Each structure stands twice: as C-alpha cells, then as structure tokens.
Amino acid sequence: MSEPFEPKIVAFVCTYCTYAGADLAGTSRLKYPPNVRIVRLPCTGRISPMFILKAFQKGADGVLVSGCHPGDCHFDHGNYHARRRWTAFNALLQFTGVPEERVKFSWISAAEGIKFAELIESITEEIRTAGPFEQYHKLIAETGSAASV
Amino acid sequence: MAKIGVFVCHCGENIAAKVDCTKLVAAMESHPGVAIAHEYKYFCSEPGQESIKKAVTGHGLTGVIVAACSPRMHEATFRTACAEAGLNPYLCEIANIREQCSWVHSDGEQATRKAIEITRSLVEKVKRNNELQPIEVPVTRRALVIGGGIAGIQAALDIANAGGDVVLVEREASLGGHMAQLSETFPTLDCSQCIMTPRMVEAARHPKIRLLTYSEIEKVEGFIGNFNVTVRQKARYVDMNLCTGCGECIIKCPAKKISGEFDCGLANRTAIYTPFAQAVPNKPVIDSGHCIYFKNGKCKACQRVVCPTGAINFDMEDELVELEIGAIVVATGFQVQNTALYGEYGYGRYPDVLTGLQFERLASASGPTGGKIQRPSDGKEPETIVFIQCAGSRDPSKGIPYCSKICCMYTAKHAMLYHHKNHEGNSRIFYMDIRAAGKGYDEFTRRAIEEDGAGYVRGRVSKLWQENGKLMVRGADTLLGRPVEVAADMVVLATAMVPQSDSKELGKTLGIGYDEYGFFNEAHLKLRPVETATAGIFLAGACQSPKDIPDSVAQASACASKVLALFSREKLEREPVIAQNNEATCSGCWGCVLACPYNAIEKKDLTDRAGNLIRRVASVNAGLCQGCGTCVTFCRSNSIDLAGFTEKQIFAEVMGL
Amino acid sequence: MSIQEQYRSRAKELLREGTVKMVIGYGAGTTPLRRRPIFITSPDDADRLVLDAACRTNLAGYLLREGLLADQKSVAVFLTPDGVRTINILAAESQLATEQVIVLGFQIDGENARQLEGTRVADFSGIIAERKKKRKEQPSHEVARKLEQMTSVERFAFWEGEFSRCIKCYACRAACPMCWCRRCVVDNNQPQWVNTSSHTLGNLEWNLVRAFHLAGRCVECGNCSEACPVNIPLHLLNRRMTEEVLTAFDYYPGADEHQEPVLASFRKDDPETFIL
C-alpha cells in the first residue's frame, strides 16, 4: 500500500528577514505543512543557484528562495544582487523545462510570519498537485545514488 | 575524525509535546560522526549548559549541535558555553526544531521526521565548520568631526570631555554653522548665539580638540580604527599665530561691496573678513576671489598700512594636513533650497520676497538691520507679512517629496518675532499642516496664534505679483472653502532643507552611501540611526535628514557614545564571519569588489621575490567585511568564500537533508 | 585589392614596424571550408592569412593565453564587432588591457567578408550600439520559439535528450573566450557543485551553470556550438540568457570596456514580476 505523495521542499532563506519571519510564524503558533526544510544563510546575496541544483539533486520536488524586501536588506543591497541573479537563473531553469511551480522566489520580512506560513502552505499544495519531480528523479537514479525522497 | 555531540532540548513541553526527542536522539546516535547524543528538559539553563560543557571535555567533542529553539534565540548562549569548555565557539550550530518545527506542525510523527532531517543536515554542516578567531583590529583613539555646526561641536565636546582626541574640521572661516545665523530658537526663544557661542569657544579652547577651520576633507583612506585622512587647510593669508583679532584690516579694506554669505546677501562684507562678529576663531581670512590685490595686483592696504603685527601674508598656500584617525563623525549640516524652484513666488524678482534664513538675519540683533524687520527694497517696516510654508518641501513634482521638519516651527517663530517687534503688524501663514511634534512645540504654535495673533490660512499660494507697491498673494483658504488674496509688504518662503550641494562628493570621498537627495544613509533607519554602512563612520545632524536643534544635539551625543565605545578598547574585536579569498584561484576580475556593499574588498598585488607584479587578486579587509556573502555568490571560480557559511558547509548541509 | 590582400599588407606593416609583436588571424584549414587560427610573428608569414566568409571563429580568447600580453606589447587580432565586444568584456573584467589590442575589424555579410574601419575597440562603439538595437528587435531562434511553446515536461525531455549526449569533453569551455577562470567551478571538488560524470544529471548541471556564468557576458559568437563534438545546441541556452539580460536589464555585454558586470551591479527598479 503506497503512501500518498508528500513533496519534499527546500527553502533557502536569509537570516534577518525570512528566517526571522519563519520564527515569527512559530512563535505565533501558525500551522503549515511539514514538508519544508529551511537552510539558513546570512543574506540572499549568499544564496547561489548551485544550492537550487543540489536541492533538486537531493530529491527536492520544489525549492523556495526568500529574503528581505528590496530596500530593507540588512546588508544594504545584497538582495538587489540576488534579484538579478534570480531573474537570469529563473529564466534559464524555465527554458530548460524545470516547471515554474517548482522554483519560487519571494520577499518575506521578519514581520511577515503569516505570509511565510501561507506561502509554504500554497507551495506545498501546488507541488503536491504537480506530483513528484519525476523527470529529475529519473536522472538522479541514473547516476546510481539514491535520492532521499 | 569527527566527534559531534548532539543535544536535543525538550524546551519543557514546547518541543517534546510534538517531537519525539528520544527517537531523535537515537537517530543521531547512529549517524556517522556523532559521538554522543543526549536529551534534556532545558539545555539553556545552567545545569543544561553545564552538561554540554562536561560532554565537550569528557568526550573530546569536535563539534556541537544543539537541537532546540531558533539560533536567533540562543546561538550566542551555547557558543559561549562551548568556548568556556574549550571548544571554539564557531564549532557549535543550532538546529531549529521549535519555531520551525514543533510549534508549526500538527502531526507528531511528521514533526519528528522533520526534526531528524534538520538535525542531521546541521551535523553534516558542523563537521565542515572551521575554528574561527575574533578579528582584532587596532584602534587610533582620535576622532575626526567633519562640520563645526551645533552637531559637530556637540560631538567634539562629548568625545573630548571623555578623554578622546578630536580634530574638528570646518569648511567656513568660523565655527557655528547655520545655528549661528539664527536669531532666536524655538520653542524657548533662546537667543541662538547666546547659547551657541559659549559652546564654540569651549570647542576652540578645549585641550583635546584640534580645530581646523577654513579646511576641507581632501582624501580618506583606511578603515575603522585606522583611517588616514588628508585635510586641506585653505590659505587664509592671515597668520593665525600673529593675528590678534583687532579687526582694523576689516574696517580699512576698500573692497566693501561683496555680498555677505552669512547675511544671506542682505548685507555686504569686505574682502578681508570674519563671517560674523562673534566668529570663532575671531581671525579674518582674505577672500582671494574678491581681494583687489589678488585680482589686479594693487592695494595690499591691510598689510602695508593697517596690521600692527604683520600677520597678513599674501604668499600663503593651501596646506595639506595628514591625520591618523580612528572614527569619523559626519556633521556637515544642510543648506537652504534654491528657491528658483517656485518661479510663481517671485524669489529673486521681488526684493521683498525672502527665504526663512534671510528673515532670521533681519530678526537677529547682530544682523544687517540690527534686529529690525524691514523691507530690503525701501527699508520700511512691513505692515503685513505673508509666510508661505512648504515652499519646496512635500512636493514630488519639484523633486522634494519629503518634509523639511523645521519649517512649521520656525515660521511660527518668525510670526511671533515679527509681532513682538511690531504690535500692529499683520501676519498670514499659508500652511498645509502644522507639524509641531516636539516637546513644547505644539504649545509654541498655539502661543503664536492665540497670544501673538499670527493668522494661519490653510491652503497653498498659487500666485504672487506686484501691484501698487504691494506684493499681492493669491492663495486658497480651504477651511472656509474660498480663495483669498492678501496684500503683503513682505513674503517669507519656508524653503526646503537640502543637503550641502557637494554632499555626494563627500560621500564618495568617505565611502558612505547617500540617497537620491544627497542625505547620507544610516545603517538602519530605526535601530542604527547614527551609524553608516561603513564601520567607524557616524552621522550627526541634518546631513542625515532634516532635523531641528534638539535632535541634532541628541544625535551628536549618540555618535560620541558610539565613538567612545570604539575607543574604549585597545583593539577592536569583530565577529569573524567574514569573507576570505583563495589567492591561488582568483583571477582578479573585481566583480566581488564591485558587488560588496561595504567596499570591503581591495585589490592586492601578488609579486614575485624580485618585486615584479605577477597579477592582482582580491583581498578582504577584515575590518570592513560584514559577512553578507554577496561576493561569494558572484565568484564564478569559487575563489572567495565566507567563513561560517562556507561552500563546503552549505553543500554538506543541503546534501545532508 | 580584396579585403584579404588589404589585411595581409596591413599585418605585414604592423609587424614590420614593430607596432605589434603578433597577428592572430585565420589560416587555411584541413578542408576548403574550414579555417583555423594562426599566430603570425614575422611579416613574411602574413601571406598565410586568409579572410573570407568562412572565418567564423571568435579569436579574442587567444589573447588570454598565459603570458602573451605580460610584456606590455601589442597584438593585432582579426575581430568582428562581436569579437570587439569580447575584448571590451575582458577588459572590463581586468583580464587584458585594450591598449594592447589592435583590431583588424571585419564583418561577414552572406558570402563576403567586409572590412570595418577602426583600430581600437573604442572605434567600434557606434557599430556596437547599432548591434544592440538590432539584437533587441531580433526574434528568438526558431528552435527556441518551438521550445517556448512546449509544456515544461516536453521541454525538459528535449534538453534531457540533448544533454544525454554530452561527453563532458569541455570543448565548449575551451573554445569560449569568456571561460578564463584559473579554476573552473566544475574542477572544484571541495565541494563538488557540478557533477563531473557524464550522466545526464551532471551534463545538465554543467551546461546550466556554464550558461548562467555567461549571462551578460556571452557575445553569441557561436564558438561553443561549433566546438561541441556531439552537436548540442548550446547556443540556445546562451541566446536565452542574452535575451533575458537585454529585456530585463537593458544590458548588452561588451558595449564598452568599463561596463559593469550585469550580476555585480543592479538598479533599484530592476524588474521582479516573478517574485512573490
């Protein structure tokens, strides 16, 4: 009897805004699905497109990248650089056929606990509907290393 | 061989109610590289911390994971505990299984599974953590204060009184700034110069303050605690050591028709001059642009005929002064907006349309009219004065959407001063709002209205023209809902407060940011209002944003406290989460230099033993880097890396999920 | 005089007068339609130079050969406007100094090679500005348009098919003038961000990362696709990146030698329609 598909979601977030927002969701006891794994970086400026590729290699069905709103970056303008990077990499991923619903970018501030919870909820549901990222999982299986799904 | 200790905290019921901590401990115990895994009710408590420390020493742990609340809560706590047990604090990481797990998920089994994955991935990260030592940077205990207005003077005095050395640099020939030009100050109607000049003298005489007037900042290099500043002392053509300040040269100077800056053009000055009578230092300078000798080689009356001490020296040159500085306070103030913005208000066309600062000079007892409010055109006392607030501010179409903060208050003050001097006078103040938020401010504006009879009209002025010797002002009275026309004898415009015209150049020289108007950027508007993004450089007064005297003084003292905190230690200790470059693989493309928000990356020459340049590579200034990692993500060759969040650490963390 | 003759005598002159120490140009290849790069250091060898419509490779990358420009002497290179853009980008990235580059400019129009006036990169700024305008108006490649119309699953399947043939020979990297890193990201194994095996996964990663590293740096010279021994349409990825940075940031790489890298600069009003 196979279990219903539960997507694996990895979120790369900045410490001062989105991570703090996620903490706020916690202190407010909001509830969201347990599918997401959060990786903390000091700033969205530190979030490399490589991380996204490795998350997929580990069997992630969806990736979220999130940080401070433009103008509010704790490190002045790391997120402006991130934004340009995301624009280019997002276009490249979509052109390559990575479905748009599997890679999401957002600005979530330290005060937006509700936004964080709601976004995780909607992303998880969207990917649950889209199903596992089978095309990628097949490529992973081909290399002989099992993805932890 | 890794020996990681995993400590799973119950946090009372906060974690334990949802996450099966025993299962988590068991899962960790069997994870490669984990030496021990324990659980406890409250690891942040004293017994909890003690048990971690015992485990560190008892098992010779090479790394610690505390699976508990958010690292934003207790990372510092547990890192300190590890340090006390002899383990480098940066070998300790926190797995967030409370705020981001037990508190947000309903299903215990899934929460437990998530907690296991989170903890596991952080174990993989910490295995790649490096020991990091706090970075020590020496500190020169000398502050540079740029700007000798009230903010600069306050900061200089506070630092000097605490024993710090200060160099106070002022562009004009005298200290004082704009406050010296004011007549009386709101909300107390204190005489501005009376409260200011003692401060100016104190600053000039203070044994710890070196005063460099008529000087400007030429170059700034270095970083916090270790700045190298070059100051250009402009040639005064008057020897400060010989001059006694007798003022005879000023009286005898034949070049008398120069528009005086201090009086905003309402009076003239001579070529050899002090800006105002109470100038500090009270020694003149020669304005070489208007001096007859400098223009055509004649005269030299001051030197030949007048000066009793031979202090005048036409051969003086600018001097460059090199300074070693530990901290910089920027207090360069503001200037009054060019009123040509509003052609419809006739500034420059009608001599009796003035700026607020010009009105101050009229009202000032030491001003061009001895304190009498009189029309520049014919010297008569005006019977009716129209004051126009927001003449330039709060108007996006004129490029100044912000509020200049002080105008409502000084306009009320102007009206009061006028009524005090002219009991039969009429005033009309056209306003959009009356912003009087400070202590005693609203009472002050009420006083202007109720006691002194200032006439406030809520509406804007659309047109101003001359008719029958009167300035006709047409505006709207929105409370009565009709247009209004006033026949005025004088019009005063509350113009915008803008940064100095060269503030952006100064910002570039210092390496600090500025906004689109030229106001300098603070590090965080609410929580770090006197720091800039550049460590060691602080902001005081109106150069950061429009503000009044109380706030400028408060901000200046705040800067002083930051500077003194910096000076309180021999060495500056900084968190070592900074970038480091692998010089072997760096190609010197300088993308990191460009991307860095803190200008913390320098270009370094790699030379061979004979001193020949091999190539240039990026080099991180440990004193400036704030650890954002933007450079790391840019670097295509993975040469620059961020301690604490290295490529290997993050790779392991992601692959450990 | 044909353009080939003109440039041969120009090359001779430059070498004879010592203005340059080397001329990098095209010579005959192994078959009539192939050309190969040649490196002339003596005026007598200038007659080996060939210039016609078959001269398609971007030669700019050869300037980066270790030590070539270390003696501060100049080198002349046959370059199309895209080649000049390459020089601009390399100068902007501090990999060479434009003062050491003499441009022998040409343009291929259909069957013929046409001479372009100018000796220094700055002389071509007008032509490059024209090319930017043209590039903006240029529609996407036919295959790219077909791809855009597919579903993402179909698109992924297409690229999976293409990348399954990649043998990780890195000829694309060798041929590309913008791939000059002392240590390429794929050669870093601490950590190993890009899988080096020639499984499709690693091939996908390699090509995606390379295309990303070239965003805003690629001049679309086509060296990579020409070099690929298994004919993967690499240029489609790079063209997509070029179009993205042009549309999103109005950025055309190589416009001048001081242009800031697109990913190390930003504007406060950069677009962000896709960000939640």
PDB file of C-alpha atoms in Angstrom, chain C residues 108-199:
ATOM      1  CA  ILE C 108      30.622  38.771 -42.716  1.00  0.00           C
ATOM      2  CA  ASP C 109      27.664  39.625 -44.948  1.00  0.00           C
ATOM      3  CA  GLY C 110      26.336  36.476 -46.521  1.00  0.00           C
ATOM      4  CA  GLU C 111      29.046  35.297 -48.907  1.00  0.00           C
ATOM      5  CA  ASN C 112      31.547  38.062 -48.359  1.00  0.00           C
ATOM      6  CA  ALA C 113      33.781  39.474 -45.690  1.00  0.00           C
ATOM      7  CA  ARG C 114      33.673  43.266 -45.461  1.00  0.00           C
ATOM      8  CA  GLN C 115      36.304  45.495 -43.919  1.00  0.00           C
ATOM      9  CA  LEU C 116      35.370  47.641 -40.908  1.00  0.00           C
ATOM     10  CA  GLU C 117      37.114  50.909 -40.126  1.00  0.00           C
ATOM     11  CA  GLY C 118      38.828  51.280 -36.789  1.00  0.00           C
ATOM     12  CA  THR C 119      41.905  50.156 -34.906  1.00  0.00           C
ATOM     13  CA  ARG C 120      40.957  50.431 -31.262  1.00  0.00           C
ATOM     14  CA  VAL C 121      37.972  48.927 -29.531  1.00  0.00           C
ATOM     15  CA  ALA C 122      36.598  52.400 -28.863  1.00  0.00           C
ATOM     16  CA  ASP C 123      36.340  52.969 -32.623  1.00  0.00           C
ATOM     17  CA  PHE C 124      33.592  50.361 -32.795  1.00  0.00           C
ATOM     18  CA  SER C 125      31.253  51.763 -30.168  1.00  0.00           C
ATOM     19  CA  GLY C 126      28.890  53.105 -32.808  1.00  0.00           C
ATOM     20  CA  ILE C 127      28.655  49.772 -34.581  1.00  0.00           C
ATOM     21  CA  ILE C 128      28.133  48.002 -31.275  1.00  0.00           C
ATOM     22  CA  ALA C 129      25.342  50.382 -30.324  1.00  0.00           C
ATOM     23  CA  GLU C 130      23.696  49.548 -33.656  1.00  0.00           C
ATOM     24  CA  ARG C 131      24.024  45.863 -32.950  1.00  0.00           C
ATOM     25  CA  LYS C 132      22.354  46.322 -29.593  1.00  0.00           C
ATOM     26  CA  LYS C 133      19.388  47.923 -31.268  1.00  0.00           C
ATOM     27  CA  LYS C 134      19.239  45.133 -33.839  1.00  0.00           C
ATOM     28  CA  ARG C 135      19.537  42.459 -31.166  1.00  0.00           C
ATOM     29  CA  LYS C 136      16.564  43.899 -29.316  1.00  0.00           C
ATOM     30  CA  GLU C 137      14.432  43.633 -32.394  1.00  0.00           C
ATOM     31  CA  GLN C 138      15.686  40.172 -33.311  1.00  0.00           C
ATOM     32  CA  PRO C 139      13.107  37.450 -32.687  1.00  0.00           C
ATOM     33  CA  SER C 140      14.096  34.359 -30.725  1.00  0.00           C
ATOM     34  CA  HIS C 141      15.709  31.485 -32.551  1.00  0.00           C
ATOM     35  CA  GLU C 142      13.230  29.249 -34.333  1.00  0.00           C
ATOM     36  CA  VAL C 143      14.014  26.261 -32.137  1.00  0.00           C
ATOM     37  CA  ALA C 144      13.758  28.421 -29.022  1.00  0.00           C
ATOM     38  CA  ARG C 145      10.311  29.546 -30.097  1.00  0.00           C
ATOM     39  CA  LYS C 146       9.251  25.945 -30.557  1.00  0.00           C
ATOM     40  CA  LEU C 147      10.598  25.172 -27.087  1.00  0.00           C
ATOM     41  CA  GLU C 148       8.711  28.072 -25.539  1.00  0.00           C
ATOM     42  CA  GLN C 149       5.502  26.639 -26.918  1.00  0.00           C
ATOM     43  CA  MET C 150       6.066  23.220 -25.385  1.00  0.00           C
ATOM     44  CA  THR C 151       4.976  22.244 -21.897  1.00  0.00           C
ATOM     45  CA  SER C 152       7.760  22.191 -19.346  1.00  0.00           C
ATOM     46  CA  VAL C 153       7.692  18.398 -19.337  1.00  0.00           C
ATOM     47  CA  GLU C 154       8.248  18.344 -23.102  1.00  0.00           C
ATOM     48  CA  ARG C 155      10.920  20.965 -22.840  1.00  0.00           C
ATOM     49  CA  PHE C 156      12.752  19.078 -20.137  1.00  0.00           C
ATOM     50  CA  ALA C 157      12.554  15.940 -22.244  1.00  0.00           C
ATOM     51  CA  PHE C 158      14.119  17.837 -25.153  1.00  0.00           C
ATOM     52  CA  TRP C 159      17.061  19.003 -23.095  1.00  0.00           C
ATOM     53  CA  GLU C 160      17.383  15.640 -21.429  1.00  0.00           C
ATOM     54  CA  GLY C 161      17.769  14.201 -24.864  1.00  0.00           C
ATOM     55  CA  GLU C 162      20.393  16.749 -25.829  1.00  0.00           C
ATOM     56  CA  PHE C 163      22.397  16.532 -22.626  1.00  0.00           C
ATOM     57  CA  SER C 164      22.374  12.764 -22.577  1.00  0.00           C
ATOM     58  CA  ARG C 165      24.800  13.005 -25.475  1.00  0.00           C
ATOM     59  CA  CYS C 166      27.239  15.305 -23.681  1.00  0.00           C
ATOM     60  CA  ILE C 167      30.538  13.581 -23.013  1.00  0.00           C
ATOM     61  CA  LYS C 168      31.962  16.258 -20.679  1.00  0.00           C
ATOM     62  CA  CYS C 169      34.805  16.961 -23.042  1.00  0.00           C
ATOM     63  CA  TYR C 170      34.622  20.665 -22.062  1.00  0.00           C
ATOM     64  CA  ALA C 171      35.400  21.734 -25.611  1.00  0.00           C
ATOM     65  CA  CYS C 172      32.706  24.359 -25.162  1.00  0.00           C
ATOM     66  CA  ARG C 173      34.654  25.775 -22.266  1.00  0.00           C
ATOM     67  CA  ALA C 174      37.948  25.644 -24.116  1.00  0.00           C
ATOM     68  CA  ALA C 175      36.500  27.393 -27.150  1.00  0.00           C
ATOM     69  CA  CYS C 176      34.701  30.105 -25.247  1.00  0.00           C
ATOM     70  CA  PRO C 177      36.712  33.321 -24.861  1.00  0.00           C
ATOM     71  CA  MET C 178      34.800  34.132 -21.684  1.00  0.00           C
ATOM     72  CA  CYS C 179      35.772  30.912 -19.928  1.00  0.00           C
ATOM     73  CA  TRP C 180      39.084  32.028 -18.487  1.00  0.00           C
ATOM     74  CA  CYS C 181      38.787  31.194 -14.784  1.00  0.00           C
ATOM     75  CA  ARG C 182      42.006  29.918 -13.289  1.00  0.00           C
ATOM     76  CA  ARG C 183      39.956  27.149 -11.737  1.00  0.00           C
ATOM     77  CA  CYS C 184      36.650  26.392 -13.332  1.00  0.00           C
ATOM     78  CA  VAL C 185      33.757  25.696 -10.987  1.00  0.00           C
ATOM     79  CA  VAL C 186      33.460  22.159 -12.326  1.00  0.00           C
ATOM     80  CA  ASP C 187      37.088  21.498 -11.415  1.00  0.00           C
ATOM     81  CA  ASN C 188      36.431  22.364  -7.790  1.00  0.00           C
ATOM     82  CA  ASN C 189      35.760  19.246  -5.783  1.00  0.00           C
ATOM     83  CA  GLN C 190      35.757  20.882  -2.350  1.00  0.00           C
ATOM     84  CA  PRO C 191      32.810  20.937  -2.646  1.00  0.00           C
ATOM     85  CA  GLN C 192      31.754  19.323  -5.916  1.00  0.00           C
ATOM     86  CA  TRP C 193      28.960  21.619  -7.022  1.00  0.00           C
ATOM     87  CA  VAL C 194      28.775  20.240 -10.533  1.00  0.00           C
ATOM     88  CA  ASN C 195      28.855  16.519 -11.090  1.00  0.00           C
ATOM     89  CA  THR C 196      31.733  15.628 -13.383  1.00  0.00           C
ATOM     90  CA  SER C 197      30.483  12.253 -14.570  1.00  0.00           C
ATOM     91  CA  SER C 198      28.797  12.201 -17.934  1.00  0.00           C
ATOM     92  CA  HIS C 199      25.465  11.089 -16.619  1.00  0.00           C
TER      93      HIS C 199
END
